[in-house]
mmCIF file of C-alpha atoms and ligand atoms in Angstrom:
data_model
loop_
_atom_site.group_PDB
_atom_site.id
_atom_site.type_symbol
_atom_site.label_atom_id
_atom_site.label_comp_id
_atom_site.label_asym_id
_atom_site.label_seq_id
_atom_site.Cartn_x
_atom_site.Cartn_y
_atom_site.Cartn_z
ATOM 1 C CA MET P 11 101.461 108.050 103.793
ATOM 2 C CA SER P 12 102.140 103.831 104.005
ATOM 3 C CA PRO P 13 103.929 102.359 101.110
ATOM 4 C CA LEU P 14 100.929 100.120 100.079
ATOM 5 C CA PHE P 15 98.711 103.927 99.601
ATOM 6 C CA LYS P 16 102.118 105.248 97.641
ATOM 7 C CA ARG P 17 102.198 101.860 95.583
ATOM 8 C CA ALA P 18 98.406 102.205 95.148
ATOM 9 C CA GLY P 19 99.253 105.855 93.886
ATOM 10 C CA VAL P 20 101.825 105.114 91.583
ATOM 11 C CA ALA P 21 99.799 102.227 89.847
ATOM 12 C CA LEU P 22 97.181 104.567 89.352
ATOM 13 C CA ALA P 23 99.236 107.598 87.836
ATOM 14 C CA LEU P 24 100.859 105.002 85.477
ATOM 15 C CA ALA P 25 97.789 103.168 84.623
ATOM 16 C CA ALA P 26 97.304 106.215 82.332
ATOM 17 C CA ILE P 27 100.232 105.350 80.016
ATOM 18 C CA THR P 28 100.671 101.158 81.250
ATOM 19 C CA ILE P 29 98.807 98.585 83.085
ATOM 20 C CA ALA P 30 102.413 97.236 83.489
ATOM 21 C CA ALA P 31 103.278 99.074 86.782
ATOM 22 C CA GLY P 32 104.450 97.215 89.548
ATOM 23 C CA SER P 33 106.109 94.056 88.354
ATOM 24 C CA TRP P 34 108.017 92.342 85.521
ATOM 25 C CA GLY P 35 106.766 94.185 82.108
ATOM 26 C CA PHE P 36 104.845 92.332 80.142
ATOM 27 C CA LEU P 37 107.573 91.344 78.214
ATOM 28 C CA ILE P 38 109.118 89.043 80.635
ATOM 29 C CA HIS P 39 105.950 87.914 82.386
ATOM 30 C CA LYS P 40 104.798 86.385 78.914
ATOM 31 C CA THR P 41 108.290 85.342 78.154
ATOM 32 C CA ALA P 42 108.814 83.283 81.286
ATOM 33 C CA HIS P 43 105.462 81.701 81.208
ATOM 34 C CA GLN P 44 106.463 80.483 77.568
ATOM 35 C CA LEU P 45 109.774 79.107 78.440
ATOM 36 C CA ALA P 46 108.196 77.266 81.612
ATOM 37 C CA VAL P 47 106.069 75.067 79.547
ATOM 38 C CA TYR P 48 108.903 74.048 77.610
ATOM 39 C CA GLU P 49 110.730 73.110 80.597
ATOM 40 C CA LEU P 50 108.099 70.711 81.697
ATOM 41 C CA PRO P 51 108.438 66.889 81.458
ATOM 42 C CA SER P 52 106.862 65.121 77.904
ATOM 43 C CA GLY P 53 103.271 63.681 78.408
ATOM 44 C CA SER P 54 100.138 65.522 79.134
ATOM 45 C CA LEU P 55 100.941 67.895 81.433
ATOM 46 C CA ARG P 56 102.994 69.897 78.669
ATOM 47 C CA ASP P 57 100.831 69.124 76.389
ATOM 48 C CA PHE P 58 97.744 70.676 77.892
ATOM 49 C CA PHE P 59 100.139 73.535 78.823
ATOM 50 C CA TYR P 60 101.669 73.864 75.202
ATOM 51 C CA SER P 61 97.875 73.536 73.721
ATOM 52 C CA ASN P 62 97.060 76.633 75.887
ATOM 53 C CA ASN P 63 100.236 78.422 75.498
ATOM 54 C CA ALA P 64 98.247 81.458 74.305
ATOM 55 C CA TYR P 65 96.127 82.197 77.132
ATOM 56 C CA LEU P 66 99.102 81.644 79.697
ATOM 57 C CA GLN P 67 101.021 84.398 77.975
ATOM 58 C CA TYR P 68 97.942 86.474 77.344
ATOM 59 C CA ASN P 69 97.201 86.277 80.729
ATOM 60 C CA ALA P 70 101.015 86.370 82.271
ATOM 61 C CA PRO P 71 100.465 89.908 83.174
ATOM 62 C CA ARG P 72 97.068 89.750 84.410
ATOM 63 C CA ALA P 73 97.365 89.943 88.046
ATOM 64 C CA ASP P 74 99.008 93.335 87.427
ATOM 65 C CA VAL P 75 95.980 94.482 85.705
ATOM 66 C CA ARG P 76 93.944 93.658 88.404
ATOM 67 C CA ARG P 77 95.944 95.754 90.638
ATOM 68 C CA ASN P 78 94.090 98.784 89.167
ATOM 69 C CA GLU P 79 90.404 97.680 90.213
ATOM 70 C CA ASP P 80 91.311 95.473 93.396
ATOM 71 C CA SER P 81 93.232 97.437 96.305
ATOM 72 C CA THR P 82 93.975 94.196 98.119
ATOM 73 C CA GLU P 83 96.117 92.971 95.015
ATOM 74 C CA GLY P 84 99.166 95.058 95.061
ATOM 75 C CA PRO P 85 100.424 93.660 98.530
ATOM 76 C CA LYS P 86 100.489 90.231 96.479
ATOM 77 C CA HIS P 87 103.217 91.086 94.434
ATOM 78 C CA PHE P 88 105.720 92.651 96.539
ATOM 79 C CA ILE P 89 107.345 92.328 100.104
ATOM 80 C CA ASP P 90 109.303 95.287 101.679
ATOM 81 C CA LEU P 91 111.730 93.241 103.731
ATOM 82 C CA GLU P 92 112.766 96.190 105.695
ATOM 83 C CA ALA P 93 109.475 96.733 107.292
ATOM 84 C CA PHE P 94 110.255 93.243 108.936
ATOM 85 C CA GLY P 95 113.076 93.763 110.865
ATOM 86 C CA PRO P 96 117.079 93.508 110.099
ATOM 87 C CA ASP P 97 117.755 90.423 107.880
ATOM 88 C CA ALA P 98 114.252 89.829 107.390
ATOM 89 C CA ALA P 99 114.907 87.751 104.278
ATOM 90 C CA TYR P 100 116.624 85.283 106.615
ATOM 91 C CA THR P 101 114.549 85.578 110.073
ATOM 92 C CA MET P 102 110.842 85.811 108.756
ATOM 93 C CA PRO P 103 108.800 82.720 109.164
ATOM 94 C CA LEU P 104 108.672 80.741 105.652
ATOM 95 C CA HIS P 105 104.839 80.230 106.109
ATOM 96 C CA TRP P 106 102.029 82.642 106.349
ATOM 97 C CA ASN P 107 100.323 81.334 109.753
ATOM 98 C CA GLU P 108 103.681 81.790 111.774
ATOM 99 C CA ALA P 109 104.141 84.995 109.781
ATOM 100 C CA VAL P 110 100.963 86.142 110.935
ATOM 101 C CA ALA P 111 101.625 85.471 114.394
ATOM 102 C CA LYS P 112 104.924 87.187 114.660
ATOM 103 C CA TYR P 113 104.063 90.578 112.607
ATOM 104 C CA SER P 114 100.146 90.587 112.434
ATOM 105 C CA LYS P 115 97.832 90.190 109.627
ATOM 106 C CA ASP P 116 97.501 93.914 108.934
ATOM 107 C CA THR P 117 101.551 94.652 108.443
ATOM 108 C CA LEU P 118 101.642 91.819 106.337
ATOM 109 C CA LEU P 119 99.109 93.332 104.233
ATOM 110 C CA GLU P 120 100.601 96.640 104.439
ATOM 111 C CA TYR P 121 104.138 95.644 103.560
ATOM 112 C CA GLY P 122 103.483 92.979 101.212
ATOM 113 C CA TYR P 123 103.733 89.286 101.093
ATOM 114 C CA VAL P 124 104.525 87.727 97.944
ATOM 115 C CA PRO P 125 106.217 84.426 99.321
ATOM 116 C CA TYR P 126 103.456 83.532 101.292
ATOM 117 C CA HIS P 127 100.803 84.406 98.311
ATOM 118 C CA VAL P 128 102.590 82.117 96.038
ATOM 119 C CA GLN P 129 102.157 79.148 98.276
ATOM 120 C CA TYR P 130 98.536 79.681 99.302
ATOM 121 C CA MET P 131 98.365 79.875 95.145
ATOM 122 C CA LYS P 132 100.083 76.833 94.626
ATOM 123 C CA ASP P 133 97.721 74.832 96.979
ATOM 124 C CA LYS P 134 94.650 76.509 94.660
ATOM 125 C CA LEU P 135 96.696 74.978 91.306
ATOM 126 C CA THR P 136 96.774 71.890 93.111
ATOM 127 C CA GLU P 137 93.240 71.727 93.786
ATOM 128 C CA ALA P 138 92.475 72.448 90.267
ATOM 129 C CA PHE P 139 94.351 69.677 88.944
ATOM 130 C CA LYS P 140 92.558 67.306 91.558
ATOM 131 C CA GLN P 141 89.073 68.580 90.197
ATOM 132 C CA GLY P 142 90.531 68.331 86.535
ATOM 133 C CA ASN P 143 88.853 71.965 85.880
ATOM 134 C CA LYS P 144 90.444 72.861 82.760
ATOM 135 C CA ASP P 145 89.527 76.650 83.314
ATOM 136 C CA SER P 146 90.568 76.456 86.893
ATOM 137 C CA ILE P 147 93.870 75.207 86.256
ATOM 138 C CA LEU P 148 94.686 77.462 83.701
ATOM 139 C CA PHE P 149 93.555 80.295 85.825
ATOM 140 C CA TYR P 150 95.615 79.691 88.470
ATOM 141 C CA ALA P 151 98.848 78.674 86.548
ATOM 142 C CA ALA P 152 98.809 81.642 84.974
ATOM 143 C CA ASP P 153 98.461 83.660 88.209
ATOM 144 C CA LEU P 154 100.947 81.438 90.379
ATOM 145 C CA GLY P 155 103.475 81.885 87.605
ATOM 146 C CA HIS P 156 103.166 85.842 87.691
ATOM 147 C CA TYR P 157 103.612 86.188 91.514
ATOM 148 C CA VAL P 158 106.824 83.866 91.259
ATOM 149 C CA GLU P 159 107.898 85.789 88.659
ATOM 150 C CA ASP P 160 107.349 89.006 91.038
ATOM 151 C CA ALA P 161 109.410 87.051 93.694
ATOM 152 C CA HIS P 162 112.580 87.355 91.380
ATOM 153 C CA VAL P 163 112.229 91.338 90.920
ATOM 154 C CA PRO P 164 114.860 92.792 93.468
ATOM 155 C CA LEU P 165 112.747 96.063 93.503
ATOM 156 C CA HIS P 166 109.943 93.752 94.805
ATOM 157 C CA THR P 167 111.600 93.100 97.919
ATOM 158 C CA SER P 168 112.178 96.616 99.195
ATOM 159 C CA MET P 169 110.469 99.868 100.512
ATOM 160 C CA ASN P 170 112.759 101.560 98.264
ATOM 161 C CA TYR P 171 110.715 100.305 95.428
ATOM 162 C CA ASP P 172 111.057 102.593 92.594
ATOM 163 C CA GLY P 173 114.020 104.241 93.983
ATOM 164 C CA GLN P 174 112.128 106.872 95.297
ATOM 165 C CA LEU P 175 113.868 107.354 98.875
ATOM 166 C CA THR P 176 117.434 107.764 96.798
ATOM 167 C CA ASN P 177 116.671 110.162 94.269
ATOM 168 C CA GLN P 178 116.425 107.358 91.373
ATOM 169 C CA LYS P 179 112.665 107.510 90.760
ATOM 170 C CA GLY P 180 111.749 105.363 87.826
ATOM 171 C CA LEU P 181 114.380 102.709 88.454
ATOM 172 C CA HIS P 182 111.693 100.224 88.741
ATOM 173 C CA SER P 183 110.480 100.267 85.296
ATOM 174 C CA LEU P 184 114.386 101.016 83.891
ATOM 175 C CA TRP P 185 115.252 97.670 85.286
ATOM 176 C CA GLU P 186 112.125 95.072 84.840
ATOM 177 C CA SER P 187 110.933 96.818 81.400
ATOM 178 C CA MET P 188 112.637 99.384 79.693
ATOM 179 C CA VAL P 189 116.282 96.867 79.852
ATOM 180 C CA PRO P 190 114.800 93.888 78.909
ATOM 181 C CA GLU P 191 112.786 95.354 75.566
ATOM 182 C CA LEU P 192 115.789 97.199 74.875
ATOM 183 C CA GLU P 193 117.986 93.921 75.352
ATOM 184 C CA ILE P 194 115.956 90.597 74.351
ATOM 185 C CA GLY P 195 117.617 90.222 71.114
ATOM 186 C CA ASN P 196 120.988 89.514 72.886
ATOM 187 C CA TYR P 197 119.468 87.553 75.979
ATOM 188 C CA ASN P 198 120.319 83.995 76.485
ATOM 189 C CA LEU P 199 116.877 82.416 76.460
ATOM 190 C CA SER P 200 117.709 78.846 76.605
ATOM 191 C CA SER P 201 117.883 76.720 79.805
ATOM 192 C CA THR P 202 118.818 73.176 80.534
ATOM 193 C CA HIS P 203 116.247 73.448 83.411
ATOM 194 C CA LYS P 204 113.842 70.461 83.748
ATOM 195 C CA ALA P 205 110.634 70.971 86.066
ATOM 196 C CA THR P 206 111.743 69.688 89.275
ATOM 197 C CA TYR P 207 109.548 68.430 92.168
ATOM 198 C CA LEU P 208 109.680 71.038 95.109
ATOM 199 C CA LYS P 209 109.917 69.109 98.366
ATOM 200 C CA ASP P 210 109.441 72.412 100.302
ATOM 201 C CA PRO P 211 107.816 74.898 98.328
ATOM 202 C CA ALA P 212 108.161 77.605 100.730
ATOM 203 C CA LYS P 213 111.739 77.412 101.022
ATOM 204 C CA ALA P 214 111.881 77.322 97.633
ATOM 205 C CA ILE P 215 110.296 80.658 96.769
ATOM 206 C CA TRP P 216 112.187 82.207 99.807
ATOM 207 C CA ALA P 217 115.473 80.902 98.142
ATOM 208 C CA ALA P 218 114.227 83.459 95.149
ATOM 209 C CA ILE P 219 113.365 86.362 97.497
ATOM 210 C CA ARG P 220 116.787 86.049 99.175
ATOM 211 C CA LYS P 221 118.574 85.790 95.878
ATOM 212 C CA ALA P 222 116.547 88.444 94.410
ATOM 213 C CA ASN P 223 116.913 91.131 97.245
ATOM 214 C CA ALA P 224 120.845 90.166 97.589
ATOM 215 C CA LEU P 225 120.827 91.985 94.131
ATOM 216 C CA LEU P 226 119.605 95.329 95.393
ATOM 217 C CA PRO P 227 123.147 96.910 96.270
ATOM 218 C CA ASP P 228 124.028 96.766 92.328
ATOM 219 C CA VAL P 229 120.839 97.583 91.358
ATOM 220 C CA PHE P 230 120.916 100.759 93.074
ATOM 221 C CA GLY P 231 124.574 101.304 92.774
ATOM 222 C CA LYS P 232 125.274 101.014 89.144
ATOM 223 C CA GLU P 233 122.541 103.572 88.895
ATOM 224 C CA LYS P 234 124.409 105.987 90.857
ATOM 225 C CA GLU P 235 127.894 105.045 89.585
ATOM 226 C CA LEU P 236 126.581 105.731 85.579
ATOM 227 C CA SER P 237 124.387 108.812 86.810
ATOM 228 C CA ALA P 238 127.940 110.773 88.023
ATOM 229 C CA ARG P 239 128.868 110.490 84.125
ATOM 230 C CA PHE P 240 125.516 111.618 82.378
ATOM 231 C CA THR P 241 124.406 114.967 82.581
ATOM 232 C CA PRO P 242 120.351 115.286 83.390
ATOM 233 C CA GLU P 243 119.720 115.888 79.812
ATOM 234 C CA GLN P 244 121.591 112.616 78.682
ATOM 235 C CA LYS P 245 120.202 110.636 81.937
ATOM 236 C CA TYR P 246 116.540 111.657 81.555
ATOM 237 C CA ARG P 247 113.912 112.746 78.677
ATOM 238 C CA THR P 248 110.348 114.111 79.157
ATOM 239 C CA GLN P 249 107.429 112.545 77.598
ATOM 240 C CA VAL P 250 104.038 113.778 77.117
ATOM 241 C CA ARG P 251 101.049 111.654 77.327
ATOM 242 C CA LYS P 252 97.539 112.249 77.308
ATOM 243 C CA GLY P 253 98.305 115.591 78.105
ATOM 244 C CA LYS P 254 100.624 114.649 81.033
ATOM 245 C CA GLU P 255 104.479 115.031 81.257
ATOM 246 C CA TYR P 256 106.279 111.926 82.471
ATOM 247 C CA GLN P 257 109.916 111.694 83.244
ATOM 248 C CA SER P 258 111.770 108.684 82.078
ATOM 249 C CA TYR P 259 115.136 107.307 81.673
ATOM 250 C CA THR P 260 116.820 107.874 78.160
ATOM 251 C CA THR P 261 117.538 104.637 76.083
ATOM 252 C CA GLU P 262 121.233 105.693 76.110
ATOM 253 C CA PHE P 263 121.248 105.653 79.874
ATOM 254 C CA ALA P 264 119.346 102.281 79.846
ATOM 255 C CA LYS P 265 121.749 100.820 77.638
ATOM 256 C CA ALA P 266 124.769 101.815 79.936
ATOM 257 C CA TYR P 267 122.368 100.410 82.576
ATOM 258 C CA ALA P 268 122.413 97.188 80.923
ATOM 259 C CA ALA P 269 125.949 96.610 80.204
ATOM 260 C CA ALA P 270 126.769 97.725 83.966
ATOM 261 C CA LEU P 271 124.526 95.095 85.504
ATOM 262 C CA LYS P 272 125.762 92.616 82.995
ATOM 263 C CA ASN P 273 123.539 89.261 82.612
ATOM 264 C CA THR P 274 121.726 89.628 86.016
ATOM 265 C CA ILE P 275 118.091 90.664 84.719
ATOM 266 C CA ASN P 276 118.779 88.091 81.761
ATOM 267 C CA GLU P 277 119.404 85.445 84.762
ATOM 268 C CA GLN P 278 116.874 86.387 86.801
ATOM 269 C CA ALA P 279 114.173 86.042 83.905
ATOM 270 C CA ILE P 280 115.427 82.542 82.978
ATOM 271 C CA SER P 281 115.471 81.736 86.838
ATOM 272 C CA SER P 282 112.059 82.703 87.210
ATOM 273 C CA ALA P 283 110.922 80.712 84.022
ATOM 274 C CA ASN P 284 112.934 77.557 85.918
ATOM 275 C CA LEU P 285 110.788 78.165 89.198
ATOM 276 C CA VAL P 286 107.531 78.422 87.776
ATOM 277 C CA ALA P 287 107.952 75.636 85.851
ATOM 278 C CA ASP P 288 108.833 73.768 89.224
ATOM 279 C CA PHE P 289 105.942 75.186 90.635
ATOM 280 C CA TRP P 290 103.613 74.226 87.986
ATOM 281 C CA TYR P 291 104.934 70.426 88.038
ATOM 282 C CA THR P 292 104.885 70.449 91.862
ATOM 283 C CA SER P 293 101.307 71.205 91.831
ATOM 284 C CA TRP P 294 100.130 68.420 89.242
ATOM 285 C CA VAL P 295 102.303 65.855 90.991
ATOM 286 C CA ASP P 296 100.762 66.876 94.532
ATOM 287 C CA ALA P 297 97.295 66.551 92.756
ATOM 288 C CA GLY P 298 98.398 62.621 91.886
ATOM 289 C CA LYS P 299 99.903 63.184 88.630
ATOM 290 C CA PRO P 300 96.165 63.390 86.846
ATOM 291 C CA ASP P 301 96.135 62.631 83.189
ATOM 292 C CA LEU P 302 95.003 65.938 81.445
ATOM 293 C CA SER P 303 94.877 64.587 77.929
ATOM 294 C CA SER P 304 90.935 64.837 78.088
ATOM 295 C CA LEU P 305 91.338 68.438 78.454
ATOM 296 C CA TYR P 306 92.566 68.764 74.947
ATOM 297 C CA GLY P 307 90.958 66.285 72.504
ATOM 298 C CA GLY P 308 93.227 63.113 73.656
ATOM 299 C CA SER P 309 96.081 64.295 72.122
ATOM 300 C CA LEU P 310 97.797 66.519 70.295
ATOM 301 C CA THR P 311 97.402 67.239 66.049
ATOM 302 C CA ALA P 312 100.044 66.356 64.240
ATOM 303 C CA ASP P 313 100.684 69.695 63.340
ATOM 304 C CA LYS P 314 100.801 71.222 66.957
ATOM 305 C CA LYS P 315 103.205 68.426 68.059
ATOM 306 C CA GLN P 316 105.582 69.644 64.964
ATOM 307 C CA GLU P 317 105.362 72.990 66.143
ATOM 308 C CA LEU P 318 106.033 72.178 69.835
ATOM 309 C CA GLU P 319 109.120 70.064 68.453
ATOM 310 C CA LYS P 320 110.284 73.119 66.419
ATOM 311 C CA ALA P 321 109.729 75.685 69.264
ATOM 312 C CA LEU P 322 111.468 73.091 72.076
ATOM 313 C CA HIS P 323 114.847 72.790 69.528
ATOM 314 C CA SER P 324 114.408 76.647 68.883
ATOM 315 C CA PHE P 325 114.442 76.718 73.113
ATOM 316 C CA HIS P 326 117.173 74.503 73.481
ATOM 317 C CA ASN P 327 119.310 76.600 70.857
ATOM 318 C CA ASN P 328 118.640 79.272 72.131
ATOM 319 C CA THR P 329 116.855 81.150 69.040
ATOM 320 C CA LEU P 330 113.365 81.794 69.867
ATOM 321 C CA VAL P 331 113.933 85.132 68.859
ATOM 322 C CA LYS P 332 115.948 84.756 65.487
ATOM 323 C CA ASP P 333 113.187 82.001 64.527
ATOM 324 C CA SER P 334 110.257 84.547 65.412
ATOM 325 C CA LEU P 335 108.843 82.229 68.155
ATOM 326 C CA LEU P 336 108.906 84.455 70.759
ATOM 327 C CA LYS P 337 105.351 85.086 71.445
ATOM 328 C CA ALA P 338 105.682 88.343 73.569
ATOM 329 C CA ARG P 339 107.672 90.278 70.562
HETATM 330 ZN ZN1 ZN M 422 102.998 91.862 89.238
#
């Protein structure tokens, strides 16, 4: 069975309980989109995105939902680096055309191509900014952000994407959903990052892939270490949903795993928000920095302005959760 087919199978099985299968859970996708807006420079770009924050957050996980209906969607979210030879994170071409020449399109469609799809979506967003089409800008911004975020999930860079090859099945949702959901109240959700122009977007997304991939030994290793200290009953729980049995990690195990990984997941979530802001900003600059104010009525209302100031303040002071301003919660 090809990994692609297996992934589709996993997605379908999980679709019964959640449509979040296969990437950062809804919580982190929505949160990273929200934080990225705060990192944009003041002016019509930020005001436009802030005016449409609700749309961006609602649609942050949309690309995953699409996987349930569209079989071509899956490989846009990951890259099985092992399939592309040793040290692929460093030896694969940075651009799609060269990658196709080296590996064939079929191979890329089978084993995933998230870093190339990010570049494709970046061009789509740039084009949408040029056209000044509100709906297109929002559509591509939401999806581009999603793929950039996926590139930060270590398990999206491996064939062993759910720990299924090492008797660690369920690792995917443990890392990207269960732990963040338990721990987000303790996360540092502030960042001093300001959206930065990416001179080389291909290099930037590949740097993210390399960093995520380098985290894998710990993602697998810490689970193994902890497993030795837990009985199977302490480690797993079985839930019945819609008449089907599902095994998942216990809260106790997830908390121990979170502690063992220290702040890795938090850092990856913030790094993804930072790079989403950079990609949005770069697309806008490459479109010629269009004035977007006509797309949101000329200027923000006094109320909206105040609301944004308050959110930025909470963001910079890491009090979004405390101030009940984290929208995904
Ligand atoms: Zn995804």
